Amino acid sequence: MLILSRRKDDKIIIDDVIEISIIEIKGDQIKIGINAPDNVKIYRHEVFEAIKKENADAAASTMLPSDNGDLLINKLKK
Amino acid sequence: MKIITKAYGELEVSNDAIYSFPNGILGFNDLKKWALIEVADSPFYNLQSLEDETIAFFLINPLSFRKDYEPKAAESDLKSLKMVGLDQKHIEIFVIVNVPNGDAFAMTANLQGPLLFNTKDKIAGQSISSDNRWHVRHVIADEVAQVSSC
């Protein structure tokens, strides 16, 4: 992993087109600004991981509701 | 064509049911070919990997319990799925359901990671919604109850 030290208002350029700025540093929180072309997808890491985990859980439990849910299921029209 | 499914064993599906997922599904990025199978007499669809018969999902149309659902997908996802300017009738949106122990009332839907299907070009993919109303575990029974009590 490449590790760089940066101060407030410093920037990093990735692949000529992605610009990352250190906007604000306050205690243990850092505000980061990102300028990138719109084909670059940017997500908080935890969101990405949550969806990956949820997919894995759903794949592991592949089954349909048993009969207990008929009333509920009937309300869900295609 | 004949395929092997996790939920139903061997099954005959039409070529129309086969979708290519250029980027796979998050966590299953190597699986590019899937079959979208309508489950008879039920609101569900089955999404079966053609490359790994042990991997399948059940899907539901999110509008069946959230009339206000909009995926708010990234522009780059719409582009890679050739959905920019595509007639709405060729776009289907489904979300993955998780049914812990087969309990319908515990069933959740992942509204944060919707699956977008381009039914014209037969390509699909999972997007990450930028709308912070949506998270990975919406209890469907609760969503239905809220609509009924309105």
Coordinates of N, CA and C in Angstrom, one line a residue:
Chain A
M1 N 0.8 -1.2 0.0 CA 0.0 0.0 0.0 C 0.9 1.3 0.0
L2 N 0.5 2.2 -0.8 CA 1.2 3.5 -0.9 C 0.7 4.3 0.3
I3 N 1.6 4.9 1.1 CA 1.1 5.8 2.2 C 1.7 7.1 2.0
L4 N 0.9 8.2 1.9 CA 1.3 9.5 1.8 C 0.9 10.4 2.9
S5 N 1.7 11.3 3.4 CA 1.3 12.3 4.4 C 0.8 13.5 3.7
R6 N -0.3 14.0 4.1 CA -0.9 15.3 3.5 C -1.4 16.2 4.6
R7 N -1.3 17.5 4.3 CA -1.9 18.5 5.3 C -3.2 19.0 4.7
K8 N -3.9 19.8 5.5 CA -5.1 20.4 5.1 C -4.9 21.2 3.8
D9 N -5.8 21.1 2.8 CA -5.8 21.7 1.5 C -4.8 21.1 0.5
D10 N -4.1 20.1 1.0 CA -3.2 19.3 0.1 C -4.1 18.4 -0.8
K11 N -3.5 18.0 -1.9 CA -4.3 17.1 -2.8 C -3.5 16.0 -3.3
I12 N -4.2 15.0 -3.9 CA -3.5 13.8 -4.5 C -4.2 13.6 -5.9
I13 N -3.4 13.4 -6.9 CA -4.0 13.1 -8.2 C -3.7 11.6 -8.5
I14 N -4.8 10.9 -8.9 CA -4.7 9.5 -9.3 C -5.0 9.4 -10.8
D15 N -4.2 8.7 -11.5 CA -4.4 8.4 -12.9 C -4.8 9.7 -13.7
D16 N -4.2 10.8 -13.4 CA -4.3 12.1 -14.1 C -5.7 12.7 -14.0
V17 N -6.7 12.0 -13.6 CA -8.1 12.5 -13.6 C -8.9 12.5 -12.3
I18 N -8.4 11.7 -11.3 CA -9.1 11.7 -10.0 C -8.3 12.6 -9.0
E19 N -9.0 13.6 -8.5 CA -8.4 14.5 -7.6 C -9.0 14.4 -6.2
I20 N -8.1 14.1 -5.3 CA -8.6 13.9 -3.9 C -8.0 15.1 -3.0
S21 N -8.9 15.8 -2.3 CA -8.5 17.0 -1.5 C -8.8 16.7 -0.1
I22 N -7.8 17.2 0.8 CA -8.1 17.1 2.2 C -8.8 18.5 2.6
I23 N -10.1 18.4 2.8 CA -10.8 19.7 3.0 C -10.7 20.2 4.5
E24 N -10.8 19.3 5.4 CA -10.9 19.7 6.8 C -10.4 18.5 7.7
I25 N -9.6 18.9 8.7 CA -9.2 17.9 9.7 C -9.7 18.4 11.1
K26 N -10.5 17.5 11.7 CA -11.0 17.9 13.0 C -11.0 16.7 13.9
G27 N -10.1 16.6 14.9 CA -10.0 15.5 15.8 C -9.7 14.2 15.0
D28 N -10.6 13.2 15.1 CA -10.3 12.0 14.4 C -11.2 11.9 13.1
Q29 N -11.7 13.0 12.7 CA -12.5 13.0 11.5 C -11.9 13.9 10.4
I30 N -11.9 13.4 9.2 CA -11.3 14.1 8.1 C -12.3 14.3 7.0
K31 N -12.5 15.5 6.5 CA -13.4 15.7 5.3 C -12.5 15.6 4.0
I32 N -13.0 14.7 3.1 CA -12.2 14.5 1.9 C -13.1 14.9 0.7
G33 N -12.5 15.6 -0.2 CA -13.3 16.0 -1.4 C -12.7 15.2 -2.6
I34 N -13.6 14.6 -3.4 CA -13.1 13.8 -4.6 C -13.7 14.4 -5.9
N35 N -12.9 14.7 -6.8 CA -13.3 15.1 -8.1 C -12.9 13.9 -9.1
A36 N -13.9 13.3 -9.7 CA -13.6 12.2 -10.6 C -14.6 12.2 -11.8
P37 N -14.1 11.6 -12.9 CA -15.1 11.5 -14.0 C -16.3 10.7 -13.6
D38 N -17.4 10.8 -14.3 CA -18.6 10.2 -13.8 C -18.7 8.7 -14.1
N39 N -17.7 8.1 -14.8 CA -17.6 6.7 -14.9 C -16.9 6.0 -13.7
V40 N -16.4 6.8 -12.8 CA -15.7 6.3 -11.6 C -16.7 6.2 -10.5
K41 N -16.9 5.0 -10.0 CA -17.9 4.8 -8.9 C -17.2 5.0 -7.6
I42 N -17.8 5.8 -6.7 CA -17.2 6.1 -5.4 C -18.2 5.7 -4.3
Y43 N -17.8 4.9 -3.4 CA -18.7 4.5 -2.3 C -18.0 4.5 -1.0
R44 N -18.7 4.7 0.1 CA -18.1 4.4 1.4 C -17.9 2.9 1.5
H45 N -16.7 2.6 2.0 CA -16.3 1.2 2.0 C -17.4 0.3 2.7
E46 N -17.9 0.8 3.8 CA -18.9 0.0 4.6 C -20.2 -0.4 3.8
V47 N -20.6 0.5 2.9 CA -21.8 0.3 2.1 C -21.5 -0.9 1.2
F48 N -20.4 -0.8 0.5 CA -19.9 -1.8 -0.4 C -19.8 -3.2 0.3
E49 N -19.2 -3.2 1.5 CA -19.1 -4.4 2.2 C -20.4 -5.0 2.7
A50 N -21.3 -4.1 3.1 CA -22.7 -4.5 3.6 C -23.4 -5.2 2.5
I51 N -23.3 -4.7 1.3 CA -24.1 -5.3 0.1 C -23.5 -6.6 -0.2
K52 N -22.1 -6.7 -0.2 CA -21.5 -8.0 -0.5 C -21.9 -9.0 0.6
K53 N -21.9 -8.6 1.8 CA -22.3 -9.6 2.9 C -23.7 -10.0 2.7
E54 N -24.6 -9.0 2.4 CA -26.0 -9.4 2.3 C -26.2 -10.3 1.1
N55 N -25.5 -10.1 0.0 CA -25.6 -11.0 -1.1 C -25.2 -12.4 -0.7
A56 N -24.1 -12.5 0.1 CA -23.6 -13.9 0.5 C -24.6 -14.5 1.4
D57 N -25.2 -13.8 2.3 CA -26.2 -14.3 3.2 C -27.4 -14.8 2.5
A58 N -27.9 -14.0 1.5 CA -29.1 -14.4 0.7 C -28.8 -15.6 -0.1
A59 N -27.6 -15.7 -0.7 CA -27.3 -16.9 -1.5 C -27.2 -18.1 -0.6
A60 N -26.7 -18.0 0.6 CA -26.6 -19.1 1.5 C -27.9 -19.6 2.0
S61 N -28.9 -18.7 2.0 CA -30.2 -19.2 2.6 C -31.3 -19.3 1.5
T62 N -30.9 -19.6 0.3 CA -31.8 -19.6 -0.8 C -33.0 -20.5 -0.5
M63 N -34.1 -20.0 -0.1 CA -35.3 -20.7 0.0 C -36.5 -19.7 0.0
L64 N -37.6 -20.2 -0.3 CA -38.8 -19.4 -0.3 C -39.5 -19.5 1.0
P65 N -40.3 -18.5 1.4 CA -41.0 -18.6 2.7 C -41.9 -19.8 2.7
S66 N -42.0 -20.5 3.8 CA -42.9 -21.6 3.9 C -44.3 -21.1 4.1
D67 N -45.3 -22.0 4.3 CA -46.7 -21.6 4.2 C -47.2 -20.5 5.2
N68 N -46.4 -20.3 6.2 CA -46.8 -19.4 7.3 C -47.1 -18.0 6.7
G69 N -46.6 -17.7 5.5 CA -46.7 -16.3 5.0 C -47.7 -16.1 3.9
D70 N -48.7 -17.0 3.7 CA -49.6 -16.8 2.6 C -50.3 -15.5 2.6
L71 N -50.8 -15.0 3.7 CA -51.5 -13.8 3.8 C -50.6 -12.6 3.3
L72 N -49.4 -12.6 3.8 CA -48.4 -11.6 3.4 C -48.0 -11.7 2.0
I73 N -47.7 -12.9 1.5 CA -47.3 -13.1 0.1 C -48.4 -12.7 -0.9
N74 N -49.6 -13.0 -0.5 CA -50.7 -12.6 -1.4 C -50.8 -11.1 -1.6
K75 N -50.3 -10.3 -0.6 CA -50.3 -8.9 -0.8 C -49.2 -8.4 -1.7
L76 N -48.3 -9.2 -2.0 CA -47.2 -8.8 -2.9 C -47.4 -9.2 -4.3
K77 N -48.1 -8.4 -5.0 CA -48.4 -8.7 -6.4 C -47.2 -8.5 -7.3
K78 N -47.1 -9.3 -8.4 CA -45.9 -9.2 -9.3 C -46.0 -7.8 -10.0
Chain B
M1 N -33.2 -24.1 -23.3 CA -32.1 -24.8 -22.9 C -32.3 -25.4 -21.5
K2 N -31.6 -26.5 -21.3 CA -31.7 -27.2 -20.0 C -30.6 -26.6 -19.0
I3 N -31.0 -26.3 -17.8 CA -30.1 -25.8 -16.8 C -30.3 -26.6 -15.5
I4 N -29.2 -26.5 -14.7 CA -29.3 -27.1 -13.3 C -29.6 -26.0 -12.3
T5 N -30.6 -26.1 -11.6 CA -30.9 -25.0 -10.6 C -30.8 -25.5 -9.2
K6 N -30.4 -24.6 -8.3 CA -30.3 -25.0 -6.9 C -31.7 -25.3 -6.3
A7 N -32.7 -24.5 -6.7 CA -34.0 -24.6 -6.0 C -34.9 -25.7 -6.7
Y8 N -34.7 -25.9 -8.0 CA -35.7 -26.8 -8.6 C -35.0 -28.0 -9.4
G9 N -33.7 -28.2 -9.2 CA -33.1 -29.2 -10.0 C -33.0 -28.9 -11.5
E10 N -33.1 -29.9 -12.3 CA -33.0 -29.6 -13.8 C -34.2 -28.9 -14.3
L11 N -34.0 -27.9 -15.1 CA -35.1 -27.1 -15.6 C -34.9 -26.6 -17.0
E12 N -36.0 -26.6 -17.8 CA -35.9 -26.1 -19.2 C -36.2 -24.6 -19.1
V13 N -35.3 -23.8 -19.6 CA -35.6 -22.3 -19.7 C -35.4 -21.8 -21.1
S14 N -36.2 -20.8 -21.5 CA -36.0 -20.2 -22.8 C -34.8 -19.3 -22.9
N15 N -34.2 -19.1 -24.0 CA -33.0 -18.3 -24.2 C -33.3 -16.9 -23.7
D16 N -34.5 -16.4 -23.8 CA -34.9 -15.1 -23.3 C -34.6 -14.9 -21.8
A17 N -34.5 -16.0 -21.1 CA -34.3 -15.9 -19.6 C -32.9 -15.7 -19.2
I18 N -32.0 -15.9 -20.2 CA -30.5 -15.8 -19.9 C -30.0 -14.4 -20.0
Y19 N -29.4 -14.0 -18.9 CA -28.8 -12.6 -18.8 C -27.3 -12.7 -18.6
S20 N -26.6 -11.8 -19.2 CA -25.2 -11.7 -18.9 C -25.0 -10.5 -18.0
F21 N -24.2 -10.8 -16.9 CA -23.8 -9.8 -15.9 C -22.4 -9.4 -16.1
P22 N -22.0 -8.4 -16.9 CA -20.6 -8.1 -17.2 C -19.8 -7.9 -15.9
N23 N -20.4 -7.4 -14.9 CA -19.6 -7.2 -13.6 C -20.0 -8.2 -12.5
G24 N -20.8 -9.2 -12.9 CA -21.2 -10.1 -11.9 C -22.1 -9.4 -10.9
I25 N -22.2 -10.0 -9.7 CA -23.0 -9.5 -8.5 C -22.0 -9.3 -7.4
L26 N -22.1 -8.3 -6.6 CA -21.0 -8.0 -5.6 C -20.8 -9.2 -4.7
G27 N -19.5 -9.7 -4.7 CA -19.1 -10.9 -3.9 C -19.2 -12.1 -4.8
F28 N -19.8 -12.0 -6.0 CA -19.9 -13.1 -7.0 C -19.5 -12.6 -8.3
N29 N -18.4 -11.8 -8.3 CA -18.0 -11.1 -9.5 C -17.6 -12.0 -10.7
D30 N -17.2 -13.2 -10.4 CA -16.8 -14.1 -11.5 C -17.9 -14.8 -12.2
L31 N -19.1 -14.7 -11.6 CA -20.3 -15.4 -12.3 C -21.0 -14.4 -13.2
K32 N -20.9 -14.7 -14.5 CA -21.4 -13.7 -15.5 C -22.7 -14.1 -16.2
K33 N -23.0 -15.4 -16.1 CA -24.2 -15.8 -16.8 C -25.3 -16.3 -15.8
W34 N -26.5 -15.8 -15.9 CA -27.5 -16.1 -15.0 C -28.8 -16.3 -15.7
A35 N -29.7 -17.1 -15.1 CA -31.0 -17.3 -15.7 C -32.1 -16.6 -14.7
L36 N -33.0 -15.8 -15.3 CA -34.0 -15.2 -14.5 C -35.3 -16.0 -14.7
I37 N -35.7 -16.7 -13.7 CA -36.9 -17.6 -13.8 C -38.0 -17.1 -13.0
E38 N -39.2 -17.0 -13.6 CA -40.4 -16.6 -12.9 C -40.9 -17.7 -12.1
V39 N -41.2 -17.5 -10.8 CA -41.7 -18.5 -9.9 C -43.2 -18.5 -10.1
A40 N -43.8 -19.6 -10.5 CA -45.3 -19.6 -10.7 C -46.1 -19.3 -9.5
D41 N -47.2 -18.6 -9.6 CA -48.2 -18.3 -8.5 C -47.5 -17.7 -7.3
S42 N -46.6 -16.8 -7.6 CA -45.9 -16.2 -6.4 C -45.3 -14.9 -6.9
P43 N -45.0 -13.9 -6.0 CA -44.4 -12.7 -6.4 C -42.9 -12.8 -6.7
F44 N -42.3 -13.9 -6.5 CA -40.9 -14.1 -6.6 C -40.3 -14.5 -8.0
Y45 N -39.1 -14.2 -8.2 CA -38.3 -14.7 -9.3 C -37.1 -15.4 -8.7
N46 N -36.6 -16.3 -9.5 CA -35.4 -17.0 -9.1 C -34.2 -16.6 -10.1
L47 N -33.1 -16.3 -9.5 CA -32.0 -15.9 -10.3 C -30.9 -17.0 -10.1
Q48 N -30.6 -17.8 -11.1 CA -29.7 -18.9 -11.0 C -28.5 -18.7 -11.8
S49 N -27.3 -18.9 -11.1 CA -26.0 -18.8 -11.8 C -25.9 -20.0 -12.8
L50 N -25.5 -19.8 -14.0 CA -25.3 -20.9 -14.9 C -23.9 -21.5 -14.8
E51 N -23.0 -20.8 -14.1 CA -21.7 -21.2 -13.9 C -21.4 -21.9 -12.6
D52 N -22.3 -21.7 -11.7 CA -22.2 -22.4 -10.4 C -23.6 -22.8 -9.9
E53 N -23.9 -24.0 -10.0 CA -25.3 -24.4 -9.8 C -25.7 -24.2 -8.3
T54 N -24.7 -24.0 -7.4 CA -25.0 -23.9 -6.0 C -25.3 -22.4 -5.6
I55 N -25.2 -21.5 -6.6 CA -25.5 -20.1 -6.3 C -26.7 -19.6 -6.9
A56 N -27.7 -19.2 -6.1 CA -29.0 -18.7 -6.7 C -29.5 -17.7 -5.7
F57 N -30.4 -16.8 -6.2 CA -31.1 -15.8 -5.3 C -32.6 -15.9 -5.6
F58 N -33.4 -15.4 -4.6 CA -34.7 -15.1 -4.9 C -34.9 -13.6 -5.0
L59 N -35.6 -13.1 -6.0 CA -35.8 -11.7 -6.2 C -37.3 -11.3 -6.1
I60 N -37.5 -10.1 -5.9 CA -38.9 -9.6 -5.9 C -38.8 -8.2 -6.5
N61 N -40.0 -7.8 -7.1 CA -40.1 -6.4 -7.6 C -40.3 -5.5 -6.4
P62 N -39.4 -4.5 -6.1 CA -39.6 -3.7 -4.9 C -40.9 -2.9 -4.9
L63 N -41.4 -2.6 -6.1 CA -42.6 -1.8 -6.2 C -43.8 -2.6 -5.6
S64 N -43.7 -3.9 -5.4 CA -44.8 -4.7 -4.9 C -45.0 -4.4 -3.4
F65 N -44.0 -3.8 -2.7 CA -44.2 -3.4 -1.3 C -43.7 -2.0 -1.0
R66 N -43.0 -1.3 -2.0 CA -42.6 0.1 -1.8 C -42.9 0.8 -3.1
K67 N -44.1 1.4 -3.1 CA -44.6 2.1 -4.4 C -43.7 3.3 -4.7
D68 N -43.0 3.8 -3.7 CA -42.1 5.0 -3.9 C -40.7 4.6 -4.3
Y69 N -40.4 3.3 -4.6 CA -39.0 2.9 -4.7 C -38.4 3.4 -6.1
E70 N -37.3 4.0 -5.9 CA -36.5 4.4 -7.1 C -35.0 4.0 -6.8
P71 N -34.4 3.3 -7.7 CA -33.0 2.8 -7.4 C -32.0 3.8 -7.3
K72 N -32.1 5.0 -7.9 CA -31.0 6.0 -7.9 C -29.7 5.3 -8.2
A73 N -29.6 4.7 -9.3 CA -28.3 4.0 -9.7 C -27.3 5.0 -10.3
A74 N -26.0 4.7 -10.2 CA -25.0 5.5 -10.7 C -25.1 5.6 -12.2
E75 N -24.8 6.8 -12.7 CA -24.8 7.0 -14.2 C -24.0 6.0 -14.9
S76 N -22.8 5.7 -14.3 CA -21.9 4.8 -15.0 C -22.5 3.4 -15.1
D77 N -23.3 3.0 -14.1 CA -23.9 1.7 -14.2 C -25.0 1.6 -15.3
L78 N -25.7 2.7 -15.4 CA -26.8 2.8 -16.5 C -26.1 2.8 -17.9
K79 N -24.9 3.4 -17.9 CA -24.2 3.4 -19.2 C -23.7 2.0 -19.5
S80 N -23.1 1.3 -18.6 CA -22.5 0.0 -18.9 C -23.6 -1.0 -19.2
L81 N -24.8 -0.7 -18.7 CA -26.0 -1.7 -19.0 C -26.8 -1.2 -20.2
K82 N -26.2 -0.2 -20.9 CA -26.9 0.4 -22.1 C -28.3 0.8 -21.8
M83 N -28.5 1.5 -20.6 CA -29.8 1.9 -20.3 C -30.1 3.4 -20.5
V84 N -29.0 4.1 -20.9 CA -29.2 5.5 -21.1 C -30.0 5.7 -22.4
G85 N -31.2 6.4 -22.2 CA -32.0 6.6 -23.4 C -32.9 5.4 -23.8
L86 N -32.7 4.3 -23.0 CA -33.5 3.1 -23.3 C -34.9 3.2 -22.8
D87 N -35.9 2.8 -23.7 CA -37.3 2.9 -23.3 C -37.5 2.1 -22.0
Q88 N -38.2 2.8 -21.1 CA -38.5 2.3 -19.8 C -39.1 0.9 -19.8
K89 N -39.8 0.5 -20.9 CA -40.4 -0.8 -20.9 C -39.4 -1.9 -21.0
H90 N -38.1 -1.6 -21.4 CA -37.1 -2.6 -21.5 C -36.2 -2.7 -20.2
I91 N -36.7 -1.9 -19.1 CA -35.9 -1.9 -17.9 C -36.7 -2.6 -16.8
E92 N -36.2 -3.6 -16.1 CA -36.8 -4.2 -15.0 C -35.9 -4.1 -13.8
I93 N -36.5 -3.8 -12.6 CA -35.7 -3.6 -11.4 C -36.2 -4.7 -10.4
F94 N -35.3 -5.5 -9.9 CA -35.6 -6.4 -8.9 C -34.6 -6.3 -7.7
V95 N -35.0 -6.7 -6.5 CA -34.1 -6.7 -5.4 C -34.0 -8.1 -4.8
I96 N -32.9 -8.4 -4.2 CA -32.7 -9.7 -3.6 C -33.4 -9.9 -2.3
V97 N -34.1 -11.0 -2.1 CA -34.7 -11.2 -0.8 C -33.9 -12.3 0.0
N98 N -34.0 -12.1 1.3 CA -33.3 -13.0 2.2 C -34.4 -13.6 3.1
V99 N -34.6 -14.9 3.1 CA -35.7 -15.5 3.9 C -35.1 -16.3 5.0
P100 N -34.8 -15.7 6.2 CA -34.2 -16.5 7.3 C -35.1 -17.7 7.7
N101 N -34.6 -18.9 7.6 CA -35.3 -20.1 8.0 C -36.7 -20.2 7.4
G102 N -36.9 -19.6 6.2 CA -38.2 -19.8 5.5 C -39.3 -19.0 6.2
D103 N -39.0 -18.1 7.1 CA -40.0 -17.4 7.8 C -40.4 -16.1 7.0
A104 N -41.7 -16.1 6.5 CA -42.1 -15.0 5.6 C -42.1 -13.7 6.3
F105 N -42.4 -13.7 7.6 CA -42.4 -12.5 8.4 C -41.1 -11.9 8.7
A106 N -40.0 -12.7 8.6 CA -38.7 -12.2 8.8 C -38.0 -11.9 7.5
M107 N -38.7 -12.1 6.4 CA -38.1 -11.9 5.1 C -37.7 -10.5 4.9
T108 N -36.4 -10.3 4.4 CA -36.0 -8.9 4.1 C -35.6 -8.7 2.6
A109 N -35.6 -7.5 2.2 CA -35.2 -7.2 0.8 C -34.1 -6.2 0.9
N110 N -33.2 -6.3 0.0 CA -32.0 -5.4 -0.1 C -32.3 -4.3 -1.1
L111 N -32.8 -3.2 -0.6 CA -33.2 -2.1 -1.5 C -31.9 -1.2 -1.8
Q112 N -30.8 -1.4 -1.1 CA -29.7 -0.6 -1.4 C -28.8 -1.1 -2.5
G113 N -29.0 -2.4 -2.8 CA -28.2 -3.0 -3.9 C -29.1 -3.6 -5.0
P114 N -29.9 -2.8 -5.7 CA -30.9 -3.3 -6.7 C -30.2 -3.9 -7.9
L115 N -30.9 -4.9 -8.5 CA -30.5 -5.5 -9.7 C -31.2 -4.8 -10.9
L116 N -30.5 -4.3 -11.8 CA -31.1 -3.7 -13.0 C -31.0 -4.6 -14.2
F117 N -32.1 -4.9 -14.9 CA -32.2 -5.8 -16.0 C -32.5 -5.0 -17.3
N118 N -31.7 -5.0 -18.3 CA -32.0 -4.5 -19.6 C -32.5 -5.7 -20.4
T119 N -33.9 -5.7 -20.5 CA -34.5 -6.9 -21.1 C -34.4 -6.9 -22.6
K120 N -34.0 -5.8 -23.2 CA -33.8 -5.8 -24.7 C -32.4 -6.4 -25.0
D121 N -31.4 -6.0 -24.4 CA -30.0 -6.5 -24.7 C -29.6 -7.6 -23.8
K122 N -30.5 -8.0 -22.9 CA -30.2 -9.2 -22.0 C -28.9 -9.0 -21.2
I123 N -28.7 -7.8 -20.7 CA -27.6 -7.6 -19.8 C -28.2 -7.0 -18.5
A124 N -27.5 -7.3 -17.4 CA -28.0 -6.9 -16.1 C -26.8 -6.7 -15.1
G125 N -27.1 -6.0 -14.0 CA -26.0 -5.8 -13.0 C -26.6 -5.3 -11.7
Q126 N -25.7 -5.4 -10.7 CA -26.1 -4.9 -9.4 C -25.6 -3.5 -9.2
S127 N -26.4 -2.6 -8.8 CA -26.0 -1.2 -8.6 C -26.1 -0.9 -7.1
I128 N -25.4 0.2 -6.7 CA -25.5 0.6 -5.3 C -26.3 1.9 -5.3
S129 N -27.4 2.0 -4.6 CA -28.3 3.1 -4.6 C -27.6 4.3 -3.9
S130 N -27.7 5.5 -4.4 CA -27.2 6.7 -3.7 C -28.2 7.3 -2.9
D131 N -29.4 6.7 -2.8 CA -30.5 7.2 -2.0 C -30.4 6.6 -0.5
N132 N -30.2 7.5 0.5 CA -29.9 7.0 1.8 C -31.1 6.5 2.5
R133 N -32.3 6.5 1.9 CA -33.5 5.9 2.5 C -33.4 4.4 2.4
W134 N -32.6 3.9 1.5 CA -32.5 2.4 1.2 C -31.4 1.8 1.9
H135 N -31.6 0.7 2.6 CA -30.6 -0.1 3.2 C -30.7 -1.6 2.8
V136 N -29.8 -2.4 3.3 CA -29.7 -3.8 2.8 C -30.8 -4.7 3.4
R137 N -31.4 -4.3 4.5 CA -32.4 -5.2 5.1 C -33.7 -4.5 5.5
H138 N -34.6 -4.4 4.5 CA -36.0 -3.9 4.8 C -36.8 -5.1 5.0
V139 N -37.5 -5.1 6.2 CA -38.4 -6.2 6.5 C -39.7 -6.0 5.7
I140 N -39.9 -7.0 4.8 CA -41.1 -6.8 3.9 C -42.4 -6.7 4.6
A141 N -42.6 -7.5 5.7 CA -43.8 -7.5 6.5 C -44.1 -6.1 7.1
D142 N -43.0 -5.5 7.5 CA -43.1 -4.1 8.1 C -43.5 -3.1 7.1
E143 N -42.9 -3.2 5.9 CA -43.2 -2.3 4.8 C -44.7 -2.4 4.4
V144 N -45.2 -3.7 4.3 CA -46.5 -3.9 3.9 C -47.5 -3.4 5.0
A145 N -47.1 -3.6 6.2 CA -48.0 -3.2 7.4 C -48.1 -1.7 7.3
Q146 N -47.0 -1.0 7.0 CA -47.1 0.5 7.0 C -48.0 1.0 5.9
V147 N -48.0 0.3 4.7 CA -48.9 0.7 3.7 C -50.3 0.5 4.1
S148 N -50.6 -0.6 4.7 CA -52.0 -1.0 5.1 C -52.5 0.0 6.1
S149 N -51.6 0.5 7.0 CA -52.1 1.4 8.1 C -52.3 2.8 7.6
C150 N -51.9 3.1 6.4 CA -52.0 4.5 5.9 C -53.4 4.9 5.6

